[in-house]
Short mmCIF file of C-alpha atoms and ligand atoms in Angstrom, two decimals:
data_model
loop_
_atom_site.label_atom_id
_atom_site.label_comp_id
_atom_site.label_asym_id
_atom_site.label_seq_id
_atom_site.Cartn_x
_atom_site.Cartn_y
_atom_site.Cartn_z
CA MET A 1 -0.12 0.02 0.03
CA GLU A 2 1.10 3.47 -0.94
CA LYS A 3 2.51 5.27 2.28
CA VAL A 4 1.11 8.87 2.94
CA ILE A 5 2.47 11.23 5.46
CA SER A 6 1.41 14.80 6.50
CA GLY A 7 2.75 17.50 9.07
CA ILE A 8 0.23 19.58 11.06
CA ARG A 9 1.46 23.07 12.06
CA PRO A 10 0.34 23.80 15.61
CA THR A 11 -1.82 26.73 14.82
CA GLY A 12 -4.68 26.74 17.05
CA ASN A 13 -8.07 25.02 17.05
CA LEU A 14 -9.57 23.45 14.19
CA HIS A 15 -12.72 25.43 12.41
CA LEU A 16 -15.22 24.31 9.82
CA GLY A 17 -12.93 25.27 6.92
CA ASN A 18 -10.12 23.17 8.23
CA TYR A 19 -12.58 20.24 8.81
CA PHE A 20 -13.93 20.21 5.16
CA GLY A 21 -10.53 20.75 4.03
CA ALA A 22 -7.59 18.80 5.48
CA VAL A 23 -9.36 16.91 8.00
CA LYS A 24 -11.93 15.29 5.56
CA SER A 25 -9.23 14.38 3.20
CA PHE A 26 -7.28 12.79 6.01
CA LEU A 27 -10.50 10.81 6.94
CA GLN A 28 -10.69 9.60 3.38
CA MET A 29 -6.89 8.88 3.08
CA GLN A 30 -6.61 6.73 6.27
CA ASP A 31 -8.96 4.20 4.49
CA GLU A 32 -6.93 4.01 1.33
CA TYR A 33 -3.21 4.46 2.25
CA ASP A 34 -1.06 3.62 5.05
CA CYS A 35 -1.10 6.99 6.63
CA MET A 36 0.81 8.65 9.37
CA PHE A 37 0.09 12.17 10.66
CA PHE A 38 2.38 14.23 13.09
CA ILE A 39 2.22 17.65 14.77
CA ALA A 40 5.39 19.81 13.41
CA ASP A 41 6.39 21.13 17.02
CA TRP A 42 9.96 21.28 15.98
CA HIS A 43 8.93 23.35 12.87
CA SER A 44 7.19 25.79 15.16
CA LEU A 45 10.30 26.78 16.74
CA THR A 46 11.44 28.54 13.58
CA THR A 47 8.89 31.21 14.16
CA HIS A 48 8.26 30.86 17.95
CA PRO A 49 11.15 29.89 19.59
CA THR A 50 9.69 30.00 23.11
CA PRO A 51 6.20 28.51 22.60
CA GLU A 52 3.92 28.85 25.36
CA ASN A 53 1.88 25.99 26.64
CA ILE A 54 3.23 23.72 23.64
CA ARG A 55 2.25 20.42 25.47
CA GLN A 56 -1.00 21.90 26.14
CA SER A 57 -1.72 22.85 22.29
CA VAL A 58 -0.23 19.54 21.29
CA ARG A 59 -2.89 17.68 23.38
CA THR A 60 -5.69 20.12 21.99
CA ILE A 61 -4.71 19.19 18.50
CA LEU A 62 -4.52 15.40 19.02
CA SER A 63 -7.90 15.73 20.86
CA GLU A 64 -9.38 17.48 17.73
CA TYR A 65 -7.98 15.18 15.20
CA LEU A 66 -9.11 12.09 17.02
CA ALA A 67 -12.61 13.72 17.52
CA CYS A 68 -13.05 14.17 13.95
CA GLY A 69 -12.52 10.44 13.30
CA ILE A 70 -8.81 9.98 12.78
CA ASP A 71 -8.33 6.46 13.79
CA PRO A 72 -5.08 6.04 15.53
CA GLU A 73 -5.01 2.19 14.65
CA LYS A 74 -5.27 2.91 10.95
CA ALA A 75 -3.38 6.18 10.77
CA PRO A 76 -0.66 6.53 13.82
CA ILE A 77 -0.59 10.34 14.89
CA TYR A 78 2.45 11.32 16.74
CA VAL A 79 4.44 14.40 17.84
CA GLN A 80 7.18 15.15 15.49
CA SER A 81 9.76 15.94 18.58
CA ASP A 82 9.24 12.33 19.86
CA VAL A 83 10.80 10.75 16.82
CA LYS A 84 14.60 11.33 17.07
CA PRO A 85 15.77 9.44 14.03
CA VAL A 86 14.53 11.99 11.92
CA LEU A 87 17.03 14.67 13.45
CA GLU A 88 19.94 12.30 12.16
CA LEU A 89 18.48 12.37 8.59
CA TYR A 90 17.89 16.24 8.82
CA LEU A 91 21.67 16.65 9.72
CA TYR A 92 22.72 14.32 6.59
CA LEU A 93 20.41 16.33 4.35
CA ASN A 94 21.61 19.71 5.49
CA MET A 95 25.36 18.56 4.67
CA ASN A 96 23.95 18.53 0.94
CA ALA A 97 21.64 21.36 0.97
CA TYR A 98 23.22 24.72 -0.15
CA LEU A 99 22.90 28.11 1.16
CA GLY A 100 21.74 29.72 -2.09
CA GLU A 101 19.10 27.35 -2.91
CA LEU A 102 17.61 27.58 0.64
CA GLU A 103 17.73 31.34 0.53
CA ARG A 104 15.81 31.64 -2.41
CA VAL A 105 12.75 29.80 -1.07
CA THR A 106 9.87 32.20 -0.93
CA SER A 107 8.55 31.34 2.48
CA PHE A 108 12.21 31.77 3.81
CA LYS A 109 12.35 35.30 2.21
CA GLU A 110 8.95 36.13 3.48
CA LYS A 111 9.66 35.05 7.10
CA ALA A 112 12.94 36.63 6.98
CA ARG A 113 11.02 39.83 6.15
CA THR A 114 8.45 39.50 8.66
CA GLN A 115 10.84 38.68 11.58
CA PRO A 116 14.28 40.29 10.68
CA ASP A 117 15.30 40.02 14.22
CA ASN A 118 15.17 36.23 14.15
CA VAL A 119 16.51 34.98 10.58
CA ASN A 120 17.69 31.90 12.35
CA ALA A 121 19.34 28.75 10.80
CA GLY A 122 16.34 26.57 11.57
CA LEU A 123 14.15 28.96 9.57
CA LEU A 124 16.72 28.56 6.54
CA THR A 125 16.59 24.87 6.95
CA TYR A 126 13.02 24.38 7.26
CA PRO A 127 12.62 22.67 3.98
CA THR A 128 15.56 20.13 4.95
CA LEU A 129 13.63 19.27 8.20
CA MET A 130 10.47 18.80 6.27
CA ALA A 131 12.19 16.41 3.90
CA ALA A 132 13.54 14.41 6.50
CA ASP A 133 9.97 14.05 8.12
CA VAL A 134 8.92 12.55 4.94
CA LEU A 135 11.88 10.70 3.40
CA ALA A 136 12.54 9.04 6.95
CA HIS A 137 9.45 7.01 6.09
CA LYS A 138 10.03 6.97 2.35
CA ALA A 139 6.33 7.95 1.74
CA ASP A 140 5.02 8.31 -1.71
CA LYS A 141 2.27 10.90 -1.21
CA VAL A 142 2.17 14.05 1.03
CA PRO A 143 -1.33 15.87 1.20
CA VAL A 144 -0.47 19.58 1.20
CA ARG A 145 -1.86 23.00 0.28
CA LYS A 146 -0.42 24.93 -2.52
CA ASP A 147 1.86 27.01 -0.53
CA GLN A 148 3.87 23.98 -0.06
CA ASP A 149 4.87 23.16 -3.42
CA GLN A 150 8.09 24.95 -3.19
CA ASN A 151 8.94 22.80 -0.03
CA MET A 152 7.83 19.64 -1.94
CA GLU A 153 10.23 20.55 -4.68
CA MET A 154 12.91 20.83 -2.60
CA MET A 155 12.12 17.49 -0.85
CA ARG A 156 12.36 15.97 -4.34
CA LEU A 157 15.72 17.56 -5.06
CA PHE A 158 17.34 16.54 -1.75
CA ALA A 159 15.91 13.00 -2.47
CA ARG A 160 17.65 12.97 -6.00
CA ARG A 161 20.76 14.42 -4.69
CA PHE A 162 21.14 12.04 -1.98
CA ASN A 163 20.76 9.10 -4.51
CA ARG A 164 23.30 10.83 -7.07
CA ILE A 165 25.68 11.66 -4.39
CA TYR A 166 26.07 8.26 -2.89
CA ASN A 167 25.21 6.50 -6.29
CA VAL A 168 22.09 4.67 -4.90
CA ASP A 169 18.43 4.36 -5.75
CA PHE A 170 17.28 4.71 -2.17
CA PHE A 171 14.84 7.61 -1.74
CA LYS A 172 11.97 7.96 -3.95
CA GLU A 173 10.34 11.35 -4.80
CA PRO A 174 7.39 12.01 -2.68
CA GLN A 175 4.34 13.49 -4.67
CA SER A 176 2.17 16.19 -3.60
CA TYR A 177 -1.49 15.29 -3.00
CA HIS A 178 -3.29 18.39 -3.65
CA PHE A 179 -6.54 17.74 -1.57
CA TYR A 180 -7.70 21.19 -1.55
CA LYS A 181 -8.42 21.16 -5.11
CA THR A 182 -11.53 18.82 -4.66
CA ALA A 183 -12.49 20.06 -1.15
CA VAL A 184 -15.47 22.19 -0.44
CA LYS A 185 -14.26 25.79 -0.05
CA VAL A 186 -16.07 27.09 3.18
CA PRO A 187 -16.86 30.49 2.97
CA GLY A 188 -16.37 33.04 6.05
CA LEU A 189 -19.21 34.60 8.10
CA ASP A 190 -17.92 38.13 7.23
CA GLY A 191 -18.82 38.21 3.62
CA SER A 192 -15.26 36.82 2.59
CA GLY A 193 -14.90 33.95 0.40
CA LYS A 194 -12.87 31.80 2.93
CA MET A 195 -13.28 30.71 6.31
CA GLY A 196 -9.82 31.45 7.91
CA LYS A 197 -8.20 31.94 11.26
CA SER A 198 -6.18 35.11 10.07
CA ASN A 199 -9.58 36.56 9.03
CA GLY A 200 -11.24 36.08 12.28
CA ASN A 201 -14.31 34.58 10.61
CA CYS A 202 -14.40 31.16 11.70
CA ILE A 203 -16.72 28.82 13.35
CA TYR A 204 -14.46 26.50 15.63
CA LEU A 205 -15.29 22.83 16.07
CA CYS A 206 -15.13 23.30 19.85
CA ASP A 207 -17.15 26.59 19.86
CA ASP A 208 -20.33 26.05 22.03
CA GLU A 209 -23.82 26.53 21.18
CA ALA A 210 -24.17 29.91 22.31
CA THR A 211 -21.13 31.25 20.62
CA ILE A 212 -21.96 29.53 17.20
CA ARG A 213 -25.40 31.13 17.45
CA LYS A 214 -23.88 34.61 18.10
CA LYS A 215 -21.27 34.22 15.23
CA VAL A 216 -23.82 33.27 12.62
CA MET A 217 -26.48 35.85 13.86
CA LYS A 218 -23.76 38.60 13.20
CA ALA A 219 -22.91 37.11 9.62
CA VAL A 220 -23.04 39.88 6.88
CA THR A 221 -25.93 40.19 4.67
CA ASP A 222 -27.53 42.57 2.52
CA SER A 223 -30.95 44.39 2.26
CA GLY A 224 -32.50 41.52 0.48
CA PRO A 225 -33.26 40.34 -3.20
CA THR A 226 -34.73 43.03 -5.54
CA GLN A 227 -35.66 40.73 -8.34
CA LEU A 228 -37.52 37.32 -8.43
CA ASN A 229 -34.96 34.48 -9.10
CA GLN A 230 -31.98 36.76 -9.17
CA GLN A 231 -28.37 35.51 -8.64
CA LYS A 232 -27.08 35.75 -5.09
CA PRO A 233 -24.54 38.19 -4.23
CA GLU A 234 -21.36 36.78 -2.83
CA VAL A 235 -22.17 37.48 0.98
CA ILE A 236 -25.71 35.81 0.45
CA GLN A 237 -24.18 32.77 -1.57
CA ASN A 238 -21.80 32.17 1.32
CA LEU A 239 -24.63 31.50 3.71
CA PHE A 240 -26.34 29.16 1.38
CA THR A 241 -22.95 27.44 0.76
CA LEU A 242 -22.73 27.04 4.63
CA LEU A 243 -26.13 25.73 4.77
CA GLU A 244 -25.61 23.21 2.10
CA LEU A 245 -22.77 21.71 4.12
CA VAL A 246 -24.69 21.24 7.35
CA SER A 247 -28.36 21.11 6.39
CA THR A 248 -30.70 18.80 4.69
CA LYS A 249 -31.65 19.19 0.96
CA ASP A 250 -35.16 20.13 2.06
CA THR A 251 -33.84 22.92 4.21
CA CYS A 252 -31.76 24.28 1.48
CA ASP A 253 -34.75 24.07 -1.12
CA TYR A 254 -37.04 26.05 1.43
CA PHE A 255 -34.66 28.92 1.77
CA ASN A 256 -33.65 28.89 -1.92
CA ASP A 257 -37.29 29.13 -2.78
CA GLN A 258 -37.88 31.99 -0.25
CA TYR A 259 -35.01 33.90 -1.78
CA ASN A 260 -36.13 33.27 -5.35
CA ALA A 261 -39.65 34.61 -4.41
CA MET A 262 -38.24 37.64 -2.45
CA THR A 263 -39.94 36.68 0.68
CA ILE A 264 -36.88 35.52 2.63
CA ARG A 265 -36.01 36.83 6.01
CA TYR A 266 -32.46 36.29 6.78
CA GLY A 267 -33.23 36.30 10.53
CA ASP A 268 -34.83 32.94 9.91
CA LEU A 269 -32.14 31.72 7.58
CA LYS A 270 -29.51 32.45 10.22
CA LYS A 271 -31.47 30.86 12.89
CA GLN A 272 -31.62 27.60 11.00
CA LEU A 273 -28.12 27.85 10.05
CA ALA A 274 -27.03 28.26 13.72
CA ALA A 275 -29.07 25.19 14.74
CA ASP A 276 -27.67 23.26 12.01
CA VAL A 277 -24.00 24.14 12.52
CA ASN A 278 -24.46 23.37 16.10
CA ALA A 279 -26.23 19.83 15.34
CA PHE A 280 -23.08 19.25 13.00
CA CYS A 281 -20.58 20.35 15.59
CA ALA A 282 -21.92 19.08 18.85
CA PRO A 283 -20.92 15.29 18.72
CA ILE A 284 -17.50 16.40 17.54
CA ARG A 285 -17.42 18.92 20.28
CA GLU A 286 -18.32 16.34 22.83
CA ARG A 287 -15.71 14.15 21.80
CA ILE A 288 -13.16 16.82 21.85
CA LEU A 289 -13.98 17.57 25.42
CA GLU A 290 -14.06 13.62 26.46
CA PHE A 291 -10.50 13.48 25.02
CA GLN A 292 -9.34 16.49 26.38
CA SER A 293 -10.29 15.27 29.74
CA ASN A 294 -8.79 11.84 29.06
CA GLU A 295 -5.20 12.78 29.11
CA GLU A 296 -4.08 9.35 29.61
CA TYR A 297 -5.67 7.83 26.55
CA ILE A 298 -4.14 10.88 24.50
CA GLN A 299 -0.64 10.14 26.00
CA LYS A 300 -1.13 6.47 24.82
CA VAL A 301 -2.13 7.39 21.29
CA ALA A 302 0.94 9.63 21.08
CA ALA A 303 3.24 6.99 22.51
CA ARG A 304 2.08 4.55 20.37
CA GLY A 305 2.27 6.83 17.42
CA ALA A 306 5.81 7.60 18.09
CA GLU A 307 6.75 4.14 18.74
CA ARG A 308 5.72 3.20 15.18
CA ALA A 309 7.06 6.26 13.56
CA SER A 310 10.34 5.76 15.32
CA GLU A 311 10.57 2.09 14.18
CA SER A 312 10.03 3.05 10.55
CA ALA A 313 12.43 6.09 10.76
CA ALA A 314 14.91 3.96 12.41
CA ALA A 315 15.00 1.51 9.82
CA THR A 316 15.44 4.09 7.07
CA LEU A 317 18.45 5.75 9.00
CA ARG A 318 20.14 2.20 9.52
CA GLU A 319 20.24 1.80 5.68
CA VAL A 320 21.35 5.71 5.42
CA ARG A 321 24.22 5.21 7.51
CA GLN A 322 25.35 2.30 5.70
CA ILE A 323 25.03 4.15 2.27
CA ILE A 324 27.13 7.01 3.56
CA GLY A 325 29.69 4.76 5.03
CA PHE A 326 29.01 4.84 8.74
CA ARG A 327 28.52 1.83 11.01
CA ALA A 328 24.81 0.75 10.73
N1 LIG B 401 5.21 22.77 6.27
C1 LIG B 401 3.89 22.14 6.55
C2 LIG B 401 3.10 23.36 6.73
O1 LIG B 401 3.36 24.58 6.97
C3 LIG B 401 3.96 21.43 7.76
C4 LIG B 401 4.89 20.33 7.66
C5 LIG B 401 6.02 20.06 8.28
C6 LIG B 401 4.55 19.04 6.88
N2 LIG B 401 6.66 19.10 7.91
C7 LIG B 401 5.83 18.34 6.89
C8 LIG B 401 3.72 18.88 5.88
C9 LIG B 401 5.88 17.50 6.17
C10 LIG B 401 3.98 17.67 5.24
C11 LIG B 401 4.99 16.91 5.48
O2 LIG B 401 1.71 23.09 6.82
#
């Protein structure tokens, strides 16, 4: 079976946009591939050298992914910093990664610009650590967003270069799996096209009922349709798109008819949307709370994940050492 691996940047709670994007594709992939998912806590040090409560946020991420349905039996989930053999591969890859090419990576240049007082070597070698994450398991596919394409190119370059320098056919070139291309784009509640943390327009999977209602009732609308059967402006289409994700077809048809007949009351639409978003989130939210209060289980999942990932990475590193000429 083809191997899939993906890293999750610890950037806060999951929202509906994440759910219908990365999370849903992870759920699908865990049934079709030999998957592993990990929390990239080392990578986060490149921008946050003194993370606050990293253990707490790791626990939250694990709880949320498990609550969504990641099955650790099918798809081990682990914390990057628990799997040490990756570090050794990071070192070997760094020996054959060149300053010029690392400096040319767009995300490096961007971060160097936004944090000029902290242009550290970890930031520069972000792509080699990411390559080590994946090559240590000889993965075939990596589910990523478009913004990771350049990191994926570097990963393939490092794999090819290793093979060439040591005259072996050892690493294969991992392919990007662009899940976002087929995923539903979840709109924001502020009239913008995309739900995203930086836009502050999110419904989080852990939001309680009152919070969901408050956010949905505040969603941006317009002054209503002015013609029968008119095309919906973006702000209104956004609400209908959300409705389609969480409501029944009958409900969607009902509000569509109301809109087309110009009899729609946005207050009613929002009340229904809030109720259906809550019905959708409630079981996930309950599981999140359950997992969060069961620290022992979360620890066990992470420990078992780390064990499986360490075995896989250690096996690769034994071969790598032999190839370079060290004692295996
Ligand atoms: N760079 C990825 C991101 O920003 C996170 C990541 C780290 C990753 N290592 C990885 C993704 C390995 C896939 C595979 O989202």
